[in-house]
Short mmCIF file of C-alpha atoms in Angstrom, two decimals:
data_model
loop_
_atom_site.label_atom_id
_atom_site.label_comp_id
_atom_site.label_asym_id
_atom_site.label_seq_id
_atom_site.Cartn_x
_atom_site.Cartn_y
_atom_site.Cartn_z
CA UNK A 72 13.18 -40.97 -49.60
CA UNK A 73 13.50 -38.23 -52.12
CA UNK A 74 14.41 -39.15 -55.70
CA UNK A 75 17.92 -37.72 -55.25
CA UNK A 76 18.54 -39.99 -52.28
CA UNK A 77 16.92 -43.20 -53.48
CA UNK A 78 19.02 -46.33 -53.07
CA UNK A 79 21.06 -47.74 -55.93
CA UNK A 80 19.51 -50.33 -58.23
CA UNK A 81 19.24 -53.75 -56.60
CA UNK A 82 18.12 -52.55 -53.18
CA UNK A 83 14.56 -53.70 -52.80
CA UNK A 84 14.56 -54.58 -49.11
CA UNK A 85 12.73 -52.20 -46.78
CA UNK A 86 14.29 -51.33 -43.43
CA UNK A 87 13.82 -54.16 -40.92
CA UNK A 88 12.56 -53.04 -37.54
CA UNK A 89 13.96 -56.14 -35.80
CA UNK A 90 17.48 -55.00 -36.78
CA UNK A 91 16.79 -51.41 -35.73
CA UNK A 92 17.43 -50.32 -39.32
CA UNK A 93 16.83 -46.77 -40.41
CA UNK A 94 18.49 -46.13 -43.75
CA UNK A 95 20.16 -42.76 -43.99
CA UNK A 96 18.73 -40.88 -46.96
CA UNK A 97 19.45 -37.20 -46.40
CA UNK A 98 22.35 -36.17 -48.66
CA UNK A 99 23.15 -33.24 -46.34
CA UNK A 100 23.96 -35.54 -43.42
CA UNK A 101 25.79 -38.06 -45.59
CA UNK A 102 28.02 -35.26 -46.90
CA UNK A 103 28.66 -33.98 -43.37
CA UNK A 104 29.70 -37.47 -42.22
CA UNK A 105 32.01 -38.04 -45.21
CA UNK A 106 33.55 -34.58 -44.71
CA UNK A 107 34.09 -35.33 -41.00
CA UNK A 108 35.81 -38.62 -41.84
CA UNK A 109 37.86 -36.92 -44.58
CA UNK A 110 39.61 -40.14 -45.67
CA UNK A 111 43.21 -39.98 -46.84
CA UNK A 112 45.45 -42.51 -48.55
CA UNK A 113 46.41 -45.33 -46.23
CA UNK A 114 43.36 -45.06 -43.95
CA UNK A 115 41.94 -48.32 -42.67
CA UNK A 116 38.22 -47.48 -42.89
CA UNK A 117 35.56 -49.70 -41.32
CA UNK A 118 31.87 -48.88 -41.62
CA UNK A 119 29.33 -50.36 -39.23
CA UNK A 120 25.98 -51.16 -40.81
CA UNK A 121 26.30 -49.87 -44.37
CA UNK A 122 22.67 -50.68 -45.13
CA UNK A 123 21.96 -49.45 -48.66
CA UNK A 124 25.33 -47.72 -48.97
CA UNK A 125 24.42 -44.09 -48.24
CA UNK A 126 27.80 -43.52 -46.55
CA UNK A 127 29.61 -46.45 -48.20
CA UNK A 128 29.49 -45.22 -51.79
CA UNK A 129 30.62 -41.63 -51.11
CA UNK A 130 33.48 -43.01 -48.98
CA UNK A 131 34.51 -45.37 -51.80
CA UNK A 132 34.51 -42.42 -54.22
CA UNK A 133 37.05 -40.70 -51.95
CA UNK A 134 39.01 -43.76 -50.78
CA UNK A 135 39.57 -46.92 -52.86
CA UNK A 136 39.28 -49.43 -50.02
CA UNK A 137 36.62 -49.95 -47.36
CA UNK A 138 35.58 -52.72 -44.98
CA UNK A 139 31.94 -52.88 -43.89
CA UNK A 140 30.18 -54.92 -41.23
CA UNK A 141 26.63 -55.85 -42.21
CA UNK A 142 24.35 -58.24 -40.34
CA UNK A 143 21.45 -58.29 -42.81
CA UNK A 144 22.26 -60.93 -45.42
CA UNK A 145 19.64 -59.51 -47.81
CA UNK A 146 21.70 -56.34 -48.21
CA UNK A 147 25.05 -57.97 -48.95
CA UNK A 148 24.66 -58.91 -52.64
CA UNK A 149 23.20 -55.57 -53.78
CA UNK A 150 25.78 -53.70 -51.70
CA UNK A 151 28.65 -55.66 -53.28
CA UNK A 152 27.26 -55.21 -56.79
CA UNK A 153 26.73 -51.46 -56.43
CA UNK A 154 30.19 -50.95 -54.88
CA UNK A 155 32.13 -53.00 -57.45
CA UNK A 156 32.74 -50.14 -59.91
CA UNK A 157 33.74 -47.75 -57.12
CA UNK A 158 36.52 -49.59 -55.28
CA UNK A 159 37.48 -52.52 -53.11
CA UNK A 160 34.73 -53.37 -50.65
CA UNK A 161 35.28 -56.07 -48.05
CA UNK A 162 32.03 -57.19 -46.44
CA UNK A 163 32.01 -58.87 -43.05
CA UNK A 164 28.65 -60.60 -42.57
CA UNK A 165 28.40 -60.72 -38.80
CA UNK A 166 26.81 -59.13 -35.76
CA UNK A 167 29.02 -56.10 -35.07
CA UNK A 168 29.14 -57.02 -31.38
CA UNK A 169 30.91 -60.26 -32.37
CA UNK A 170 33.55 -58.54 -34.53
CA UNK A 171 37.06 -58.23 -33.15
CA UNK A 172 37.95 -54.66 -34.13
CA UNK A 173 41.52 -55.25 -32.98
CA UNK A 174 41.90 -57.98 -35.60
CA UNK A 175 40.87 -55.51 -38.32
CA UNK A 176 43.73 -53.19 -37.45
CA UNK A 177 46.98 -53.75 -39.29
CA UNK A 178 50.49 -53.01 -38.04
CA UNK A 179 50.82 -49.24 -38.04
CA UNK A 180 47.25 -48.80 -39.32
CA UNK A 181 44.58 -48.45 -36.71
CA UNK A 182 40.99 -48.57 -37.91
CA UNK A 183 38.74 -45.57 -38.41
CA UNK A 184 35.15 -46.46 -37.54
CA UNK A 185 32.19 -44.79 -39.21
CA UNK A 186 28.48 -45.51 -39.36
CA UNK A 187 24.86 -44.62 -38.91
CA UNK A 188 24.26 -46.72 -35.81
CA UNK A 189 20.95 -48.49 -35.17
CA UNK A 190 19.13 -46.97 -32.20
CA UNK A 191 18.51 -50.25 -30.38
CA UNK A 192 22.19 -51.25 -30.14
CA UNK A 193 24.03 -47.89 -30.31
CA UNK A 194 25.22 -48.05 -26.69
CA UNK A 195 26.41 -51.68 -26.87
CA UNK A 196 28.30 -50.85 -30.10
CA UNK A 197 30.00 -47.87 -28.46
CA UNK A 198 31.02 -49.93 -25.43
CA UNK A 199 32.24 -52.72 -27.71
CA UNK A 200 34.35 -50.22 -29.66
CA UNK A 201 35.82 -48.86 -26.42
CA UNK A 202 36.98 -52.39 -25.54
CA UNK A 203 39.14 -52.16 -28.69
CA UNK A 204 40.19 -48.51 -28.24
CA UNK A 205 43.88 -49.31 -28.74
CA UNK A 206 43.13 -50.45 -32.31
CA UNK A 207 40.88 -47.49 -33.22
CA UNK A 208 42.17 -44.08 -34.23
CA UNK A 209 38.77 -42.36 -34.37
CA UNK A 210 35.03 -42.94 -34.63
CA UNK A 211 32.49 -40.91 -36.60
CA UNK A 212 28.91 -41.96 -35.95
CA UNK A 213 25.41 -40.75 -36.68
CA UNK A 214 23.37 -41.33 -33.51
CA UNK A 215 19.81 -40.56 -32.62
CA UNK A 216 19.35 -37.60 -30.30
CA UNK A 217 17.95 -39.80 -27.53
CA UNK A 218 21.17 -41.85 -27.47
CA UNK A 219 23.34 -38.73 -27.31
CA UNK A 220 21.16 -37.27 -24.56
CA UNK A 221 21.59 -40.45 -22.49
CA UNK A 222 25.35 -40.39 -23.04
CA UNK A 223 25.58 -36.75 -21.99
CA UNK A 224 23.47 -37.28 -18.85
#
């Protein structure tokens, strides 16, 4: 990580291989993702795997409310503390494959999914999201090239 992309204070946990974690650190790609999402008032944003908040914090600076799904309990407290001054962060501590995306949608407000997906479960997450397609307005994900190549094949 370069100094300009180092995690906020409180994040001392290294990426955990067993969770397929790879923390996004390149500001260029974070900015591209946030620009692609382009949140507007009233959006129902849900981020999968916020990790150390690389996408979370810029989204909260543009939109006052965000729900995140994080499996790693060691990341929850520092994530909540760092997000507190930025906006309303709701953290769902659960395996994303066990989350009912349809239940996160509100009447007239489908969810907008965003995230830097872990390589080892990218495909299952995408299929899980498709099971809830009626409750999702769009999805913006960072995926590893190998996953995209498999999808395109």
